[in-house]
Amino acid sequence: MDSYHTAKISLIVCLSLVTVSCDAMLYPLALAFGGPKESELALMRENFTRLQDEIPNSSMAIFPPGIINDEKQQWKPAATEHLVEIMNSRTDIEAYPVSIEPGVKFTAVGRNQSKFRWNRARAYSAWVAETRPVAEGEYLFFTDFICPPDSACEHVGGVNIYVTDHEGNIAFASVINSGHEIYHRVRPDSLRDCSLMAVERFVVGLTLDVME
């Protein structure tokens, strides 16, 4: 039986047993839709807790956002300033811009946002681990804005946020799309709106007990 059918059966059984915790049963569902393995999640939870503890006294390097859709990606160094400005105005984090374009290969967004998010998170992680572009103890902030490249992001499909430590360990990975309250509140139609959502999602995420 393949992973898709295993996941489907798990979901049906879980929904029929409403008094039982679904976490273990839904794990095959998460894997079938591109989620990380439990071993990856356990490591990221540790990294996230460390991020929460260290970020008030750490610097954060903000990299150019990737403007990406199903056809290509394009880096937007000019939008880095939006992210830095908003981060520094809304937090005590010492954020600074980095002009280096991440060496992350194009990945089509597709319809499976979970798979896209985790594949991109792993790609950013691998690039940092290989290149070590910042000093020890610093964190790195990456974003993907889901909108047509060569545009000013007037039509936004979503925003993905990724944070790693200086060794490339993933400490935060989150997504914003039309299913989230912030998307409808901001009604994004510009690079700055995307930057605003990314920072706000990250700031709110830091207050949670676990990484969503």
mmCIF file of C-alpha atoms in Angstrom:
data_model
loop_
_atom_site.group_PDB
_atom_site.id
_atom_site.type_symbol
_atom_site.label_atom_id
_atom_site.label_comp_id
_atom_site.label_asym_id
_atom_site.label_seq_id
_atom_site.Cartn_x
_atom_site.Cartn_y
_atom_site.Cartn_z
ATOM 1 C CA MET A 1 0.000 0.000 0.000
ATOM 2 C CA ASP A 2 1.459 3.400 -0.960
ATOM 3 C CA SER A 3 1.802 6.377 1.375
ATOM 4 C CA TYR A 4 -1.224 8.182 -0.081
ATOM 5 C CA HIS A 5 -3.630 5.337 0.669
ATOM 6 C CA THR A 6 -2.053 4.761 4.078
ATOM 7 C CA ALA A 7 -2.624 8.437 4.870
ATOM 8 C CA LYS A 8 -6.227 8.295 3.635
ATOM 9 C CA ILE A 9 -7.021 5.321 5.856
ATOM 10 C CA SER A 10 -5.347 7.041 8.831
ATOM 11 C CA LEU A 11 -7.496 10.132 8.373
ATOM 12 C CA ILE A 12 -10.733 8.102 8.108
ATOM 13 C CA VAL A 13 -9.913 6.086 11.214
ATOM 14 C CA CYS A 14 -8.885 9.188 13.119
ATOM 15 C CA LEU A 15 -12.105 11.013 12.301
ATOM 16 C CA SER A 16 -14.139 8.015 13.385
ATOM 17 C CA LEU A 17 -12.394 7.855 16.769
ATOM 18 C CA VAL A 18 -12.983 11.382 17.960
ATOM 19 C CA THR A 19 -12.152 10.508 21.568
ATOM 20 C CA VAL A 20 -8.662 9.278 20.655
ATOM 21 C CA SER A 21 -5.606 11.451 19.984
ATOM 22 C CA CYS A 22 -5.030 11.673 16.238
ATOM 23 C CA ASP A 23 -1.369 12.661 16.291
ATOM 24 C CA ALA A 24 0.068 9.213 15.657
ATOM 25 C CA MET A 25 -2.587 8.327 13.108
ATOM 26 C CA LEU A 26 -2.171 11.550 11.144
ATOM 27 C CA TYR A 27 1.596 11.208 10.908
ATOM 28 C CA PRO A 28 1.367 9.174 7.634
ATOM 29 C CA LEU A 29 -0.936 11.897 6.300
ATOM 30 C CA ALA A 30 1.668 14.581 6.986
ATOM 31 C CA LEU A 31 4.363 12.520 5.289
ATOM 32 C CA ALA A 32 2.152 11.805 2.276
ATOM 33 C CA PHE A 33 1.622 15.531 1.780
ATOM 34 C CA GLY A 34 5.290 16.410 2.021
ATOM 35 C CA GLY A 35 5.748 17.066 5.726
ATOM 36 C CA PRO A 36 9.017 16.337 7.541
ATOM 37 C CA LYS A 37 9.870 13.088 9.269
ATOM 38 C CA GLU A 38 9.435 12.937 13.021
ATOM 39 C CA SER A 39 13.210 12.931 13.472
ATOM 40 C CA GLU A 40 13.395 16.210 11.520
ATOM 41 C CA LEU A 41 10.571 17.706 13.567
ATOM 42 C CA ALA A 42 12.227 16.734 16.844
ATOM 43 C CA LEU A 43 15.453 18.450 15.796
ATOM 44 C CA MET A 44 13.606 21.559 14.609
ATOM 45 C CA ARG A 45 11.747 21.792 17.910
ATOM 46 C CA GLU A 46 15.089 21.860 19.714
ATOM 47 C CA ASN A 47 16.406 24.488 17.295
ATOM 48 C CA PHE A 48 13.243 26.552 17.715
ATOM 49 C CA THR A 49 13.520 26.541 21.499
ATOM 50 C CA ARG A 50 17.135 27.651 21.217
ATOM 51 C CA LEU A 51 16.085 30.381 18.771
ATOM 52 C CA GLN A 52 13.553 31.702 21.274
ATOM 53 C CA ASP A 53 16.228 31.826 23.971
ATOM 54 C CA GLU A 54 19.022 33.327 21.874
ATOM 55 C CA ILE A 55 17.378 35.724 19.444
ATOM 56 C CA PRO A 56 17.034 38.671 21.880
ATOM 57 C CA ASN A 57 20.828 38.806 22.085
ATOM 58 C CA SER A 58 21.676 37.703 18.560
ATOM 59 C CA SER A 59 21.999 39.385 15.198
ATOM 60 C CA MET A 60 19.832 38.334 12.272
ATOM 61 C CA ALA A 61 20.949 38.492 8.655
ATOM 62 C CA ILE A 62 18.061 39.280 6.298
ATOM 63 C CA PHE A 63 18.519 37.857 2.797
ATOM 64 C CA PRO A 64 16.833 38.977 -0.444
ATOM 65 C CA PRO A 65 13.349 37.470 -0.813
ATOM 66 C CA GLY A 66 12.764 34.903 -3.493
ATOM 67 C CA ILE A 67 9.904 35.887 -5.800
ATOM 68 C CA ILE A 68 8.701 32.553 -7.086
ATOM 69 C CA ASN A 69 5.862 30.769 -8.852
ATOM 70 C CA ASP A 70 5.518 27.631 -10.992
ATOM 71 C CA GLU A 71 7.692 29.016 -13.778
ATOM 72 C CA LYS A 72 10.781 30.615 -12.237
ATOM 73 C CA GLN A 73 12.282 32.453 -9.290
ATOM 74 C CA GLN A 74 13.858 35.856 -8.996
ATOM 75 C CA TRP A 75 15.680 37.434 -6.069
ATOM 76 C CA LYS A 76 14.629 40.923 -4.961
ATOM 77 C CA PRO A 77 17.512 42.596 -3.075
ATOM 78 C CA ALA A 78 15.612 45.885 -2.959
ATOM 79 C CA ALA A 79 12.884 44.264 -0.866
ATOM 80 C CA THR A 80 15.429 43.264 1.767
ATOM 81 C CA GLU A 81 15.283 46.810 3.111
ATOM 82 C CA HIS A 82 11.551 46.441 3.761
ATOM 83 C CA LEU A 83 12.164 43.331 5.854
ATOM 84 C CA VAL A 84 14.983 44.940 7.829
ATOM 85 C CA GLU A 85 13.049 48.140 8.462
ATOM 86 C CA ILE A 86 9.949 46.308 9.677
ATOM 87 C CA MET A 87 11.933 43.814 11.768
ATOM 88 C CA ASN A 88 13.894 46.565 13.503
ATOM 89 C CA SER A 89 10.808 48.709 14.107
ATOM 90 C CA ARG A 90 8.736 45.900 15.607
ATOM 91 C CA THR A 91 11.318 43.918 17.562
ATOM 92 C CA ASP A 92 14.522 44.333 19.549
ATOM 93 C CA ILE A 93 16.299 41.984 17.146
ATOM 94 C CA GLU A 94 19.410 43.450 15.549
ATOM 95 C CA ALA A 95 18.509 42.800 11.906
ATOM 96 C CA TYR A 96 20.757 43.803 9.032
ATOM 97 C CA PRO A 97 20.522 43.384 5.232
ATOM 98 C CA VAL A 98 22.634 40.947 3.240
ATOM 99 C CA SER A 99 23.004 41.450 -0.505
ATOM 100 C CA ILE A 100 24.056 37.850 -1.218
ATOM 101 C CA GLU A 101 21.470 35.963 -3.235
ATOM 102 C CA PRO A 102 20.943 32.512 -1.710
ATOM 103 C CA GLY A 103 22.272 29.723 -3.899
ATOM 104 C CA VAL A 104 18.983 27.846 -3.825
ATOM 105 C CA LYS A 105 17.798 26.272 -7.047
ATOM 106 C CA PHE A 106 14.352 26.948 -8.469
ATOM 107 C CA THR A 107 11.523 24.761 -7.194
ATOM 108 C CA ALA A 108 8.043 25.075 -8.698
ATOM 109 C CA VAL A 109 5.470 25.940 -6.056
ATOM 110 C CA GLY A 110 2.880 23.463 -7.313
ATOM 111 C CA ARG A 111 -0.308 22.610 -5.444
ATOM 112 C CA ASN A 112 1.311 20.930 -2.459
ATOM 113 C CA GLN A 113 2.325 23.881 -0.293
ATOM 114 C CA SER A 114 3.541 21.662 2.538
ATOM 115 C CA LYS A 115 5.928 19.795 0.259
ATOM 116 C CA PHE A 116 7.136 23.061 -1.281
ATOM 117 C CA ARG A 117 7.733 24.664 2.117
ATOM 118 C CA TRP A 118 9.792 21.799 3.511
ATOM 119 C CA ASN A 119 11.750 21.249 0.311
ATOM 120 C CA ARG A 120 12.693 24.927 0.282
ATOM 121 C CA ALA A 121 13.534 24.881 3.994
ATOM 122 C CA ARG A 122 15.912 21.978 3.408
ATOM 123 C CA ALA A 123 17.437 23.756 0.401
ATOM 124 C CA TYR A 124 18.136 26.945 2.365
ATOM 125 C CA SER A 125 19.503 24.828 5.213
ATOM 126 C CA ALA A 126 21.877 22.949 2.902
ATOM 127 C CA TRP A 127 23.120 26.179 1.307
ATOM 128 C CA VAL A 128 23.898 27.741 4.683
ATOM 129 C CA ALA A 129 25.626 24.594 5.890
ATOM 130 C CA GLU A 130 27.816 24.588 2.784
ATOM 131 C CA THR A 131 28.646 28.294 2.520
ATOM 132 C CA ARG A 132 28.466 29.571 6.138
ATOM 133 C CA PRO A 133 27.673 33.159 5.024
ATOM 134 C CA VAL A 134 27.358 34.694 8.515
ATOM 135 C CA ALA A 135 29.289 34.720 11.768
ATOM 136 C CA GLU A 136 28.891 32.160 14.509
ATOM 137 C CA GLY A 137 25.900 32.831 16.748
ATOM 138 C CA GLU A 138 23.918 34.754 14.135
ATOM 139 C CA TYR A 139 20.618 33.707 12.589
ATOM 140 C CA LEU A 140 19.561 33.914 8.958
ATOM 141 C CA PHE A 141 16.106 34.995 7.741
ATOM 142 C CA PHE A 142 14.864 33.819 4.330
ATOM 143 C CA THR A 143 11.538 34.382 2.592
ATOM 144 C CA ASP A 144 9.699 33.202 -0.489
ATOM 145 C CA PHE A 145 6.992 35.500 -1.851
ATOM 146 C CA ILE A 146 4.601 33.477 -4.009
ATOM 147 C CA CYS A 147 3.835 35.835 -6.867
ATOM 148 C CA PRO A 148 4.860 36.328 -10.503
ATOM 149 C CA PRO A 149 8.575 37.120 -10.933
ATOM 150 C CA ASP A 150 9.270 40.366 -12.798
ATOM 151 C CA SER A 151 6.353 41.885 -10.879
ATOM 152 C CA ALA A 152 5.881 44.045 -7.799
ATOM 153 C CA CYS A 153 3.800 41.264 -6.208
ATOM 154 C CA GLU A 154 0.415 42.799 -6.934
ATOM 155 C CA HIS A 155 -1.035 39.263 -6.876
ATOM 156 C CA VAL A 156 0.221 37.318 -3.863
ATOM 157 C CA GLY A 157 -0.429 33.624 -3.418
ATOM 158 C CA GLY A 158 1.403 33.366 -0.116
ATOM 159 C CA VAL A 159 4.570 33.979 1.860
ATOM 160 C CA ASN A 160 6.949 31.394 3.300
ATOM 161 C CA ILE A 161 9.410 32.176 6.100
ATOM 162 C CA TYR A 162 12.508 30.195 7.029
ATOM 163 C CA VAL A 163 15.075 30.821 9.769
ATOM 164 C CA THR A 164 18.306 28.884 10.270
ATOM 165 C CA ASP A 165 21.228 29.222 12.621
ATOM 166 C CA HIS A 166 24.727 29.916 11.296
ATOM 167 C CA GLU A 167 25.322 26.190 10.706
ATOM 168 C CA GLY A 168 22.157 25.778 8.640
ATOM 169 C CA ASN A 169 19.982 24.084 11.247
ATOM 170 C CA ILE A 170 16.315 24.923 10.578
ATOM 171 C CA ALA A 171 14.868 26.797 13.550
ATOM 172 C CA PHE A 172 11.653 28.155 12.022
ATOM 173 C CA ALA A 173 9.598 27.376 8.912
ATOM 174 C CA SER A 174 6.148 28.803 8.392
ATOM 175 C CA VAL A 175 3.680 29.699 5.667
ATOM 176 C CA ILE A 176 1.045 32.368 5.135
ATOM 177 C CA ASN A 177 -1.696 32.001 2.532
ATOM 178 C CA SER A 178 -5.340 32.897 1.985
ATOM 179 C CA GLY A 179 -6.326 30.539 4.788
ATOM 180 C CA HIS A 180 -4.725 32.799 7.410
ATOM 181 C CA GLU A 181 -6.245 35.805 9.159
ATOM 182 C CA ILE A 182 -3.230 38.020 8.524
ATOM 183 C CA TYR A 183 -3.538 37.524 4.771
ATOM 184 C CA HIS A 184 -7.065 38.944 4.746
ATOM 185 C CA ARG A 185 -6.175 41.713 7.188
ATOM 186 C CA VAL A 186 -3.192 42.946 5.178
ATOM 187 C CA ARG A 187 -4.658 42.152 1.741
ATOM 188 C CA PRO A 188 -1.163 41.972 0.225
ATOM 189 C CA ASP A 189 -0.545 43.601 -3.132
ATOM 190 C CA SER A 190 3.075 44.700 -2.858
ATOM 191 C CA LEU A 191 6.539 43.570 -1.808
ATOM 192 C CA ARG A 192 6.215 45.635 1.365
ATOM 193 C CA ASP A 193 2.946 43.913 2.272
ATOM 194 C CA CYS A 194 4.652 40.540 1.841
ATOM 195 C CA SER A 195 7.507 41.731 4.056
ATOM 196 C CA LEU A 196 5.056 42.930 6.699
ATOM 197 C CA MET A 197 3.287 39.566 6.809
ATOM 198 C CA ALA A 198 6.587 37.676 6.982
ATOM 199 C CA VAL A 199 7.875 39.662 9.954
ATOM 200 C CA GLU A 200 4.575 39.594 11.810
ATOM 201 C CA ARG A 201 4.255 35.823 11.350
ATOM 202 C CA PHE A 202 7.777 35.338 12.659
ATOM 203 C CA VAL A 203 7.259 37.626 15.661
ATOM 204 C CA VAL A 204 3.997 35.890 16.599
ATOM 205 C CA GLY A 205 5.628 32.502 16.069
ATOM 206 C CA LEU A 206 8.330 33.296 18.610
ATOM 207 C CA THR A 207 5.664 33.596 21.320
ATOM 208 C CA LEU A 208 4.325 30.085 20.778
ATOM 209 C CA ASP A 209 5.277 27.064 22.858
ATOM 210 C CA VAL A 210 6.199 25.063 19.758
ATOM 211 C CA MET A 211 6.872 25.860 16.125
ATOM 212 C CA GLU A 212 3.699 25.508 14.067
#
